[in-house]
mmCIF file of C-alpha atoms and ligand atoms in Angstrom:
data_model
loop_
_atom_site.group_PDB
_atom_site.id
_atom_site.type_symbol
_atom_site.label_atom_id
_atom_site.label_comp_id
_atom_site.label_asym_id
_atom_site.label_seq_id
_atom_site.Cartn_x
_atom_site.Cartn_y
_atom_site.Cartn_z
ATOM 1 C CA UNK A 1 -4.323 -41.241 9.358
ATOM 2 C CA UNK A 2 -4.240 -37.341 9.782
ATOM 3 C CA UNK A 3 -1.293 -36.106 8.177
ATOM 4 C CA UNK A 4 0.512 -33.292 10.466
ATOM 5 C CA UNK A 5 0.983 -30.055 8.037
ATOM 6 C CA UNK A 6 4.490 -29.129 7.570
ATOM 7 C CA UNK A 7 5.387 -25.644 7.728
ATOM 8 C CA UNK A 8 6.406 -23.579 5.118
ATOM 9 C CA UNK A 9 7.148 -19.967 4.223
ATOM 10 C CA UNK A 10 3.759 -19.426 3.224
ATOM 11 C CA UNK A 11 2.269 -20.974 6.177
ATOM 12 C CA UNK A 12 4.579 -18.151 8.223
ATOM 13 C CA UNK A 13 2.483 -15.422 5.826
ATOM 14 C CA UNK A 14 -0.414 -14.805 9.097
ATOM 15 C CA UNK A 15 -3.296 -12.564 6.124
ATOM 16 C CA UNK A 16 -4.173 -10.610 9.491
ATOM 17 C CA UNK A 17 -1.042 -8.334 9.189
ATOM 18 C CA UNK A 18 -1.009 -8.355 5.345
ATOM 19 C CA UNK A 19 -1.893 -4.427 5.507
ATOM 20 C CA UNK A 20 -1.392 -2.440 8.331
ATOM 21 C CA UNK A 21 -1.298 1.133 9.619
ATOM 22 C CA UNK A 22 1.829 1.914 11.806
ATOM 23 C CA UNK A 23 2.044 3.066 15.337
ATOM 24 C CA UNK A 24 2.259 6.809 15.664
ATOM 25 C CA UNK A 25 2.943 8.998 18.675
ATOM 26 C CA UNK A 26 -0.337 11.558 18.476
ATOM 27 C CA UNK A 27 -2.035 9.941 15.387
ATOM 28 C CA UNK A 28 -3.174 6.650 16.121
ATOM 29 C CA UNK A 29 -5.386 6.746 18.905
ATOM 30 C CA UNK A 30 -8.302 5.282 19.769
ATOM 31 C CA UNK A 31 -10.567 7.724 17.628
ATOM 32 C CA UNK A 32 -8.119 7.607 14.622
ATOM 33 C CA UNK A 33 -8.419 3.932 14.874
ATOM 34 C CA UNK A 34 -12.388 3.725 14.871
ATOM 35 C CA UNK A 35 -12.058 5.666 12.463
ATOM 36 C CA UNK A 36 -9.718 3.650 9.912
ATOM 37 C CA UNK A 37 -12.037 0.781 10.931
ATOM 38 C CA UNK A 38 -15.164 2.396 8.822
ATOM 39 C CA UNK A 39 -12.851 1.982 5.977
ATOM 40 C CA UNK A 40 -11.186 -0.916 6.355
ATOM 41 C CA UNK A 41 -11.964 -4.090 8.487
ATOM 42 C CA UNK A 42 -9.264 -6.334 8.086
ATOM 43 C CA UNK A 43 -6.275 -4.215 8.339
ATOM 44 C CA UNK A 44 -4.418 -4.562 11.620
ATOM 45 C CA UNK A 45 -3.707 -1.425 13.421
ATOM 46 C CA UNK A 46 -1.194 -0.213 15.999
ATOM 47 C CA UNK A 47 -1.341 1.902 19.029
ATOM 48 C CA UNK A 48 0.622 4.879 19.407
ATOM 49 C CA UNK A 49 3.625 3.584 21.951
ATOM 50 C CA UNK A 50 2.818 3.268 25.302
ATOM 51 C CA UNK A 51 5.846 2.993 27.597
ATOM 52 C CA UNK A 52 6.019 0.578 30.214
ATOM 53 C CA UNK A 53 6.741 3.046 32.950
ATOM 54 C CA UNK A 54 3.299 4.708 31.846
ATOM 55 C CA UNK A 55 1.553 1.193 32.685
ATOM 56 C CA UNK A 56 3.576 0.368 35.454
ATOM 57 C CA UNK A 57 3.047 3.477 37.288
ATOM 58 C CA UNK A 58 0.352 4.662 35.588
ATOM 59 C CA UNK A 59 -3.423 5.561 34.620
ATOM 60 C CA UNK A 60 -3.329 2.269 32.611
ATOM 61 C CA UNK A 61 -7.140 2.863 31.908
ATOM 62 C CA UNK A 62 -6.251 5.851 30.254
ATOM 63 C CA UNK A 63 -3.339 4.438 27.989
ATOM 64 C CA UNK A 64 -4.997 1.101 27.192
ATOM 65 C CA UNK A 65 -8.791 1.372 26.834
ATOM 66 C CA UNK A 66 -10.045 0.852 23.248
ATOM 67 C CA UNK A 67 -13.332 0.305 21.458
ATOM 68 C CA UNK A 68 -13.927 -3.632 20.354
ATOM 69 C CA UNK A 69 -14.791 -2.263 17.224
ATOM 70 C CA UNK A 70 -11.038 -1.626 16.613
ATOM 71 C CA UNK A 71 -9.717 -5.177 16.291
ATOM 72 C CA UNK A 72 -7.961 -6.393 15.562
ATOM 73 C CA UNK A 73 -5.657 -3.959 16.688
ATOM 74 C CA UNK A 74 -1.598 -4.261 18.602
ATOM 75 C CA UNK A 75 -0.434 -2.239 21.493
ATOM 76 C CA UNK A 76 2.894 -1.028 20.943
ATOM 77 C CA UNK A 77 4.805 -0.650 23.875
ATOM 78 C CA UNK A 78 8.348 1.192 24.763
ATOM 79 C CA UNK A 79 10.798 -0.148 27.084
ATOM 80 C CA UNK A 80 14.015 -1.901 27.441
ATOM 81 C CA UNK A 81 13.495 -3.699 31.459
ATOM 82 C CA UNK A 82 12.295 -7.256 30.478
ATOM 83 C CA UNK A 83 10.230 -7.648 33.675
ATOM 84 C CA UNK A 84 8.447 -4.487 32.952
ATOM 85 C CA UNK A 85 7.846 -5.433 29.831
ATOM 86 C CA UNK A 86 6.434 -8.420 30.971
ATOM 87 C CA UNK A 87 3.728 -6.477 33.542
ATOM 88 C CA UNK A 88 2.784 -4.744 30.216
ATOM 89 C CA UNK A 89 2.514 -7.024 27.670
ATOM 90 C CA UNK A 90 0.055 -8.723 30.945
ATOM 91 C CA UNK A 91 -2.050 -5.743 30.565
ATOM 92 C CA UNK A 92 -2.332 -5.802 27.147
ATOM 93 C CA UNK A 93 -3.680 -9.121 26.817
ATOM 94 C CA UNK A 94 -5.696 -8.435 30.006
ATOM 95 C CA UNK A 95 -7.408 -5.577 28.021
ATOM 96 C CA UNK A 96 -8.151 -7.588 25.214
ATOM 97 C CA UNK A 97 -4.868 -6.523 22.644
ATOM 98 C CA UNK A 98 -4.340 -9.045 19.661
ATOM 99 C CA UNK A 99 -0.682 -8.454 19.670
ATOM 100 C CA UNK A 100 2.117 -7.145 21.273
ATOM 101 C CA UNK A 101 4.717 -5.412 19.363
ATOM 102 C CA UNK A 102 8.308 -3.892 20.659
ATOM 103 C CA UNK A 103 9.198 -0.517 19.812
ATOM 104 C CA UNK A 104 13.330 -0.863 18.726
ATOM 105 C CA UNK A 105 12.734 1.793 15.648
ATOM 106 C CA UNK A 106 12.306 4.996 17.417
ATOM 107 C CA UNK A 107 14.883 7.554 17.890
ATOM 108 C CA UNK A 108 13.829 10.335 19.740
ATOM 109 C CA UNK A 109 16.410 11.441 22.319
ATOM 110 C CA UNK A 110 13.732 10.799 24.943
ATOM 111 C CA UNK A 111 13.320 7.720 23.723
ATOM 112 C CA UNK A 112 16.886 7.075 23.719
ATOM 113 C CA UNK A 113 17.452 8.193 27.734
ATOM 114 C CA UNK A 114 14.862 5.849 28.561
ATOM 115 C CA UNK A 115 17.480 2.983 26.744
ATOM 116 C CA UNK A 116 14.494 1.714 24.148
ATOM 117 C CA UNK A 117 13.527 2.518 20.837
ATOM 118 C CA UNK A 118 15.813 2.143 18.338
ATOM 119 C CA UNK A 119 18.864 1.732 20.243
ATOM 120 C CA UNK A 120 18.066 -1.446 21.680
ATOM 121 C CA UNK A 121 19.042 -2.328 17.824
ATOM 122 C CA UNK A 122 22.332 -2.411 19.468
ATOM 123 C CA UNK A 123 21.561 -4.469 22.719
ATOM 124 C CA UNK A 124 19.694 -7.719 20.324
ATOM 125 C CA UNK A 125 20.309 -9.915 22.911
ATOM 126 C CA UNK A 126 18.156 -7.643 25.070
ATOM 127 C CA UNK A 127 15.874 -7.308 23.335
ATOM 128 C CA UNK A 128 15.771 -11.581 22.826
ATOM 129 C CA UNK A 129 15.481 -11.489 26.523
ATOM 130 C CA UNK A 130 12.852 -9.311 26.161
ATOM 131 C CA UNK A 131 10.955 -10.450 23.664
ATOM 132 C CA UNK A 132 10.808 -13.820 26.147
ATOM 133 C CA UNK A 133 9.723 -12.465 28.949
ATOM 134 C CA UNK A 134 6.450 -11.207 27.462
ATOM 135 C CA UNK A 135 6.173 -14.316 25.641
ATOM 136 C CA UNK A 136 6.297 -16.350 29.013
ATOM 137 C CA UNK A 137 3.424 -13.391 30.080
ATOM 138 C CA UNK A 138 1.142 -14.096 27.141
ATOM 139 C CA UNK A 139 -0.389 -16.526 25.007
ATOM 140 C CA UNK A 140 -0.881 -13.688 21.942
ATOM 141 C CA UNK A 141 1.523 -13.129 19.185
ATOM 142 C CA UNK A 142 4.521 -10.493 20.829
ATOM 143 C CA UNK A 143 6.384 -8.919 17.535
ATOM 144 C CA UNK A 144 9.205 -6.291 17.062
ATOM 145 C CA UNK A 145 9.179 -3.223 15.046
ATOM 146 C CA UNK A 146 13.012 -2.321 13.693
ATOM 147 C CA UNK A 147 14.537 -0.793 11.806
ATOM 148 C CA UNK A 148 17.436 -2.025 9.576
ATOM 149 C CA UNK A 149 20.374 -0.701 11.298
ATOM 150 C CA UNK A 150 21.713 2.407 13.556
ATOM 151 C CA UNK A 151 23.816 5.690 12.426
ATOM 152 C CA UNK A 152 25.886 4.829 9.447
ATOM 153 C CA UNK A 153 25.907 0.974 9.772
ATOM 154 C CA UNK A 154 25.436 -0.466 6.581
ATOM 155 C CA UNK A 155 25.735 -3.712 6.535
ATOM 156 C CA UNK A 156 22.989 -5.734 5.959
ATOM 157 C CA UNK A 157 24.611 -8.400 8.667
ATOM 158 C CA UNK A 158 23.794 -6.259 11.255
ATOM 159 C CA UNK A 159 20.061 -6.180 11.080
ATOM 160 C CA UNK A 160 20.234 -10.153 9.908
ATOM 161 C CA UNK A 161 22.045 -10.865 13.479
ATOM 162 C CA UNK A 162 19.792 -9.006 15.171
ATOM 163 C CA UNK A 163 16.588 -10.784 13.584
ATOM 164 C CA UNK A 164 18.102 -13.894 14.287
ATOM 165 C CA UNK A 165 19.139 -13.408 17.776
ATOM 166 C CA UNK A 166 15.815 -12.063 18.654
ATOM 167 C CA UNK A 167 14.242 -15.142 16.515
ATOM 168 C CA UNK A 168 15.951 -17.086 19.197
ATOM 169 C CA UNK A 169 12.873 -16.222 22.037
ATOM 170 C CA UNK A 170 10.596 -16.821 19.403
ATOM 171 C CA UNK A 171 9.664 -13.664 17.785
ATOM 172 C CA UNK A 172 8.761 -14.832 14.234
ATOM 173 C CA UNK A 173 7.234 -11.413 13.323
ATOM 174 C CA UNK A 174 9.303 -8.954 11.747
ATOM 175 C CA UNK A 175 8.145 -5.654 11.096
ATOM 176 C CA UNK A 176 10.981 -3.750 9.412
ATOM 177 C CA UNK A 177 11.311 0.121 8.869
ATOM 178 C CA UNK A 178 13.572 -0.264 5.823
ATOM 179 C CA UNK A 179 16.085 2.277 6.987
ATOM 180 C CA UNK A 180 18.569 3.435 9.614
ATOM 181 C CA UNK A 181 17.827 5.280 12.396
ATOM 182 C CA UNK A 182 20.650 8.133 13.003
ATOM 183 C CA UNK A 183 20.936 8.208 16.882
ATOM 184 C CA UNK A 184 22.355 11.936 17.128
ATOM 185 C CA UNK A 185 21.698 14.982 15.396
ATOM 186 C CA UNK A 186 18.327 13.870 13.767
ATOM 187 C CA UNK A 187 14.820 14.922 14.795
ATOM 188 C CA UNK A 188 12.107 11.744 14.830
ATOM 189 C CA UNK A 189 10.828 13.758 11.717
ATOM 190 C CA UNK A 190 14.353 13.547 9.446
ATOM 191 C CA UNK A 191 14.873 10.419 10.809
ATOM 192 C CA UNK A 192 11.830 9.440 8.697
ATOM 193 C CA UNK A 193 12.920 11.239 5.603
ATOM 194 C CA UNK A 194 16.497 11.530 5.698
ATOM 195 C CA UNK A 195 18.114 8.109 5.526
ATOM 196 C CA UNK A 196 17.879 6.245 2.511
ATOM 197 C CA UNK A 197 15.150 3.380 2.129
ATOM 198 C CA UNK A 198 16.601 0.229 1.655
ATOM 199 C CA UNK A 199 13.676 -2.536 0.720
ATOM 200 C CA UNK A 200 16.427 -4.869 -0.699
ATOM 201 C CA UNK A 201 17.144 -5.561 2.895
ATOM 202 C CA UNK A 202 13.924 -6.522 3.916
ATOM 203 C CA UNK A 203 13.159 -9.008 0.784
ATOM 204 C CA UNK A 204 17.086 -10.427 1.766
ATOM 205 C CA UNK A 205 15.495 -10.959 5.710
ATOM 206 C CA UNK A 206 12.501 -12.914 3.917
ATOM 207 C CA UNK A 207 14.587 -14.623 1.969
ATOM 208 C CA UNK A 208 16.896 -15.785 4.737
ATOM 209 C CA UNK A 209 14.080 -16.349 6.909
ATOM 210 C CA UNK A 210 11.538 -17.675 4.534
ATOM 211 C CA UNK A 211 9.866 -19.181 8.104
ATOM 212 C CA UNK A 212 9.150 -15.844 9.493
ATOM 213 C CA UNK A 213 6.797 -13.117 9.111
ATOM 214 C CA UNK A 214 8.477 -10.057 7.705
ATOM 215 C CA UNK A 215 6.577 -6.515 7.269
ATOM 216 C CA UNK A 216 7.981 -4.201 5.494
ATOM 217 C CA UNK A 217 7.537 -0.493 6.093
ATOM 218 C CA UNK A 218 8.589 3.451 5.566
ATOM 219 C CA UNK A 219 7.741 5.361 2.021
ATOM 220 C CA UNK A 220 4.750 3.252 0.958
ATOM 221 C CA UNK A 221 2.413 5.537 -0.787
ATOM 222 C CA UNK A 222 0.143 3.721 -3.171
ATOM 223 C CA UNK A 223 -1.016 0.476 -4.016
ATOM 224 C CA UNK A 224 1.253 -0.267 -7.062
ATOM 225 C CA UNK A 225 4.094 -0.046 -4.206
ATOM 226 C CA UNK A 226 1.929 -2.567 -2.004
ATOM 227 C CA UNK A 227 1.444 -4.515 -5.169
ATOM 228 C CA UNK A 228 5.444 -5.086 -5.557
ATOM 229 C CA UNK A 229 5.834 -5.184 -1.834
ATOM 230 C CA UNK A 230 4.157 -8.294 -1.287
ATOM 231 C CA UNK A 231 5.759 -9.803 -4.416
ATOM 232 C CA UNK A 232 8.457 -9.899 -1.617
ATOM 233 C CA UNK A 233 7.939 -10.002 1.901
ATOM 234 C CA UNK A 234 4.619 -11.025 3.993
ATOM 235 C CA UNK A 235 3.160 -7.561 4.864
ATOM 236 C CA UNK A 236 2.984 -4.078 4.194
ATOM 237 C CA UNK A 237 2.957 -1.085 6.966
ATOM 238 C CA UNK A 238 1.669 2.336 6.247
ATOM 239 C CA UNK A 239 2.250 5.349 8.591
ATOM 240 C CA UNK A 240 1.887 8.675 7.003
ATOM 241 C CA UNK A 241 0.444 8.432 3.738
ATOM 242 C CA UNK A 242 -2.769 5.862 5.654
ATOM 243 C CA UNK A 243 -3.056 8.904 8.477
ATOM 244 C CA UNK A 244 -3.028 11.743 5.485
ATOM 245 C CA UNK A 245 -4.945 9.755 2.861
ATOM 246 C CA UNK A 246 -7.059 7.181 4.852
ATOM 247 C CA UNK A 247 -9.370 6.087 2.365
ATOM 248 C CA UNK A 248 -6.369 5.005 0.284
ATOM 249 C CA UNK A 249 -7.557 1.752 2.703
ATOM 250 C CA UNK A 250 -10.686 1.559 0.953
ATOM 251 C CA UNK A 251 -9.822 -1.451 -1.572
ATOM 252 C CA UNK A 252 -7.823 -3.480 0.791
ATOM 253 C CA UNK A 253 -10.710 -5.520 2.261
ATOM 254 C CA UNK A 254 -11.344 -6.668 -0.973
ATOM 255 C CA UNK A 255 -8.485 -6.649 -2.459
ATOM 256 C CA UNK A 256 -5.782 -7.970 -0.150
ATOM 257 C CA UNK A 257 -8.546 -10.066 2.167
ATOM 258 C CA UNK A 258 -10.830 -11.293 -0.165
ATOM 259 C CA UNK A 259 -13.489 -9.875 1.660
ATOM 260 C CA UNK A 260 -16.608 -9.133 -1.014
ATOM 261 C CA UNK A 261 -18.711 -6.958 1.923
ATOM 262 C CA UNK A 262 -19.731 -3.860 0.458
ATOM 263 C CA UNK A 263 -17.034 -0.477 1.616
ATOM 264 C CA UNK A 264 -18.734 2.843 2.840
ATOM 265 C CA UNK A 265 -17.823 5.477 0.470
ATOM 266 C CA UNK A 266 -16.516 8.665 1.870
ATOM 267 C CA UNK A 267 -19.849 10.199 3.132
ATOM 268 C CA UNK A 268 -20.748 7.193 4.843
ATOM 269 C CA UNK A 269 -17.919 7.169 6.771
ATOM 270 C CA UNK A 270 -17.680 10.246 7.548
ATOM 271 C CA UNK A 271 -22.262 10.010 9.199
ATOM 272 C CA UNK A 272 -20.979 6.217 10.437
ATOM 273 C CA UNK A 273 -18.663 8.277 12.716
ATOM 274 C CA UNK A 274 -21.070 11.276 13.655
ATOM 275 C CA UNK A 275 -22.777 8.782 16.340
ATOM 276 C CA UNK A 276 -19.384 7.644 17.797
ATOM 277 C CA UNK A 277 -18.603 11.313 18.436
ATOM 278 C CA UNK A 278 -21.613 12.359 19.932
ATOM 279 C CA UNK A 279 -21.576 9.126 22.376
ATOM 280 C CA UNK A 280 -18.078 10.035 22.793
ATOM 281 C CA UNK A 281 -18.424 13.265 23.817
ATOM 282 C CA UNK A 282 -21.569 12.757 26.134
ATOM 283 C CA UNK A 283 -19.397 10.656 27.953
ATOM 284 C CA UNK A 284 -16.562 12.276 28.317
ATOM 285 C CA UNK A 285 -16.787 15.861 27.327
ATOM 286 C CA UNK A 286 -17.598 17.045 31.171
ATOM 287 C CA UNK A 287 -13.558 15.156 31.513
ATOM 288 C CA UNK A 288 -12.338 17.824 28.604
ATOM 289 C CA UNK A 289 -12.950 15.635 25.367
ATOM 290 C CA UNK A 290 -13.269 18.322 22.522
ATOM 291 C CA UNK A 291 -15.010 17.466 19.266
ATOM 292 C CA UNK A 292 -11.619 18.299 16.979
ATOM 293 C CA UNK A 293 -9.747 15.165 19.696
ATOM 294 C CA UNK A 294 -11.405 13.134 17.126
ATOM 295 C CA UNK A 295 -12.474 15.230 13.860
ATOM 296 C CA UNK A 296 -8.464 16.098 13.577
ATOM 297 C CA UNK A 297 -7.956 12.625 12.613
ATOM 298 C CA UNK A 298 -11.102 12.762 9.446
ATOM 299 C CA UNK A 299 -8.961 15.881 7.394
ATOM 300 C CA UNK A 300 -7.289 14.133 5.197
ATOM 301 C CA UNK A 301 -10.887 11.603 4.444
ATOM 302 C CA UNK A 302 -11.521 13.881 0.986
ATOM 303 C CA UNK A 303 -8.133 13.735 0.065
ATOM 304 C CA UNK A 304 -7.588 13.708 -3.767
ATOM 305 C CA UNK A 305 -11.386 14.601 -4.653
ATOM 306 C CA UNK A 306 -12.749 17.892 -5.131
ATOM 307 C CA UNK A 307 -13.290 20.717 -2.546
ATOM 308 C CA UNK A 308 -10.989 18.518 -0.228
ATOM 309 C CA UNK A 309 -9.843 21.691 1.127
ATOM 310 C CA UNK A 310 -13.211 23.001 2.027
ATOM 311 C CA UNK A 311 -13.802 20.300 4.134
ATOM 312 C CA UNK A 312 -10.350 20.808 5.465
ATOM 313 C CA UNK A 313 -10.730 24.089 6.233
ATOM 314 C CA UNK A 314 -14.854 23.569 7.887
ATOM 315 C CA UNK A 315 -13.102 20.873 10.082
ATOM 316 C CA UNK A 316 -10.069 22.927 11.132
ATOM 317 C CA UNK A 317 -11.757 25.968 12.422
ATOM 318 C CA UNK A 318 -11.838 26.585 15.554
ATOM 319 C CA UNK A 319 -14.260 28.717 16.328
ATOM 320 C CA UNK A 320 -17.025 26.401 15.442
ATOM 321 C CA UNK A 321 -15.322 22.785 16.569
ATOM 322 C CA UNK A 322 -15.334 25.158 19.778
ATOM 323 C CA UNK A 323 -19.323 24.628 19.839
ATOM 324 C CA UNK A 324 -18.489 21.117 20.302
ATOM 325 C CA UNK A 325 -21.386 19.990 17.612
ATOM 326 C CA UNK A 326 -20.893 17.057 15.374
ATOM 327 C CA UNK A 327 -23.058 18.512 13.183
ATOM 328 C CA UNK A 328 -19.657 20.295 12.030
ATOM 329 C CA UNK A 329 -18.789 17.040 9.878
ATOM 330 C CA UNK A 330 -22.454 17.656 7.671
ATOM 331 C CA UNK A 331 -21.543 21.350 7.304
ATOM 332 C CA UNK A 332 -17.735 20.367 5.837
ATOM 333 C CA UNK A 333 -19.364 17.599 4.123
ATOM 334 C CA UNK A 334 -22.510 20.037 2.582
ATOM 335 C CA UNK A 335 -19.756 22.917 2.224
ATOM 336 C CA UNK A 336 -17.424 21.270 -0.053
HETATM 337 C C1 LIG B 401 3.670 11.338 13.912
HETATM 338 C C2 LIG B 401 4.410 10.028 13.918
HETATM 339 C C3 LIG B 401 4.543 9.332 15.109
HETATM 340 C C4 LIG B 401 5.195 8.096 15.143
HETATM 341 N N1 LIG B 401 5.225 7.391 16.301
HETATM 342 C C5 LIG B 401 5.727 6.122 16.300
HETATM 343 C C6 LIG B 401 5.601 5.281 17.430
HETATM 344 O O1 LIG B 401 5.006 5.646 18.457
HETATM 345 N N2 LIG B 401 6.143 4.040 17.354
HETATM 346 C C7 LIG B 401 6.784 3.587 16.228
HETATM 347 O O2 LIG B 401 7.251 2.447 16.200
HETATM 348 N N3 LIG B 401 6.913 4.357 15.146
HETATM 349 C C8 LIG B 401 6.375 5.596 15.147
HETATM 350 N N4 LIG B 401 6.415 6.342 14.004
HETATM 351 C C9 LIG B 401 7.048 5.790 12.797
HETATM 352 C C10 LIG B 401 6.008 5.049 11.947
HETATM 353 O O3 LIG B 401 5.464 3.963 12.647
HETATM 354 C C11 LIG B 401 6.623 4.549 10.634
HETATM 355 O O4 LIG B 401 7.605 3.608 10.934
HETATM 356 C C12 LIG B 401 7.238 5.681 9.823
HETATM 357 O O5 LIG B 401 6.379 6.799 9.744
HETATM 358 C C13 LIG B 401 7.575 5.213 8.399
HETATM 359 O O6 LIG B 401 6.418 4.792 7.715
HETATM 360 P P1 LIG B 401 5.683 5.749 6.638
HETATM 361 O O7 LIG B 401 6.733 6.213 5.692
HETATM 362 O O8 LIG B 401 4.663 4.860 5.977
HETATM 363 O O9 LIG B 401 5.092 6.880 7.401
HETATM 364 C C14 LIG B 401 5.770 7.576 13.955
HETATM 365 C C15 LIG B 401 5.634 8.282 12.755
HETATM 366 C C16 LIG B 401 4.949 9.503 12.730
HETATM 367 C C17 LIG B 401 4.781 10.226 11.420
#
């Protein structure tokens, strides 16, 4: 007789999402994320947010069109109307998304007049209503990105409560910026520097939801701070230092995947890219595609070895990414 598995809190640890590279407004998109895949191919990665209103009324093309290369990769999305929400999440599976994840950590005032982002923190039982209607839209995983509570909350209750009311739709994936966001008075920028990190309260979530999926993210730099991260909770999200220091990602197939497949070193990535540009911007350049859309995304690729600037500097000057050539990425490479 086949015995039925029970599930346990490491059956709730998915290895997909063990690294990932956060959703950010500018940074992420599709090139930036072709590009993280030549270094990494296991790590999940996020879209920059796309709002619902810019799917519902919008050039959804535009907003949701990726390469497959990119997978497995989540669309973020922004809103607060459950039916909307629903429409989108549609899309996203439609257009081939792995997951679906909920924008309640943002803070921007813009954010904020459209009622999502980090204020639904407030509204949980919105957002558990929600969270269900794009789970009755789709059959792939739909997951929320928080943080751990809003202005100067800080109790740990209130970001337990409002994991376990959205739990109740059936969100078992947590990703948690560990820290709160200040509604008022902060720019999106302070409110990523300013309040205090709190990891304690993500390990406490894991703990009192051993069944769940919990990511933890904001601050994580290097991979002794993965290393003790995942001592703890199930996953670990990187925003700036992955966009500034990409090939930081370079041991995490191995390492955190198990995957033994040889990684391109720097230069490789930077030629296994050249074709993707030029087919890039054969396609699209008569639309207004510029070379640096994509090469702004490759600075930070020689980060921490020498004549990193150089190639900085090649890549940032306008005069030639003007010409349009890809060539440009030899020359910063050869220049260094
Ligand atoms: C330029 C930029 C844009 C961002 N845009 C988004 C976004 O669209 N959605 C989101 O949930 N978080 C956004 N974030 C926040 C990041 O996803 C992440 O939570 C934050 O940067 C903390 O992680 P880090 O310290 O590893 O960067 C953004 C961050 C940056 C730097």
């Amino acid at each position: 007789m086949n015995t039925v598995p029970v599930p346990t809190a490491a059956a709730a640890k998915a290895p997909g999402r063990r690294l990932s590279v956060a959703p950010m407004m500018d940074w992420t998109d599709r090139h930036c994320r072709v590009f993280h895949r030549q270094i990494t191919k296991h790590t999940w990665l996020y879209t920059e947010m796309v709002t619902t209103g810019a799917l519902v009324y919008g050039d959804v093309e535009r907003h949701l069109r990726f390469s497959e290369e990119e997978h497995p990769v989540a669309l973020q999305l922004g809103g607060s109307d459950p039916h909307d929400l629903a429409i989108a999440a549609k899309l996203g599976e439609q257009w081939g998304y792995d997951e679906i994840n909920l924008n309640c950590g943002c803070p921007s005032e813009r954010v904020q007049k459209g009622a999502f982002g980090a204020c639904l923190m407030a509204e949980p039982e919105l957002v558990r209503d929600c969270v269900k209607a794009m789970r009755d839209a789709v059959s792939i995983d739909v997951t929320v990105k928080h943080r751990i509570g809003i202005n100067d909350s800080e109790s740990y209750d209130f970001v337990r409560d409002f994991v376990g009311t959205v739990a109740d739709a059936g969100c078992t994936t947590f990703i948690v910026h560990a820290r709160n966001a200040i509604l008022k008075g902060l720019s999106p920028k302070e409110n990523r520097e300013i309040p205090p990190l709190k990891y304690d309260y993500a390990y406490r979530l894991k703990r009192d939801f051993p069944q769940f999926e919990i990511l933890i993210n904001g601050g994580i730099k290097t991979e002794a701070e993965i290393d003790l991260h995942l001592q703890h909770v199930d996953g670990v999200m990187l925003g700036r230092e992955a966009y500034h220091n990409p090939y930081l990602m370079a041991t995490f197939d191995s390492k955190y995947y198990g995957d033994p497949a040889p990684v391109k070193n720097r230069e490789e990535v930077l030629r296994a890219m050249m074709p993707y540009i030029a087919a890039q911007l054969a396609k699209e350049g008569g639309r207004g595609l510029k070379l640096n859309t994509i090469t702004r995304h490759m600075l930070g690729l020689m980060q921490g070895v020498p004549g990193a600037r150089q190639f900085r500097q090649t890549l940032s000057d306008s005069k030639r990414l003007a010409a349009g050539n890809p060539d440009l990425l030899l020359e910063a490479l050869q220049g260094r």
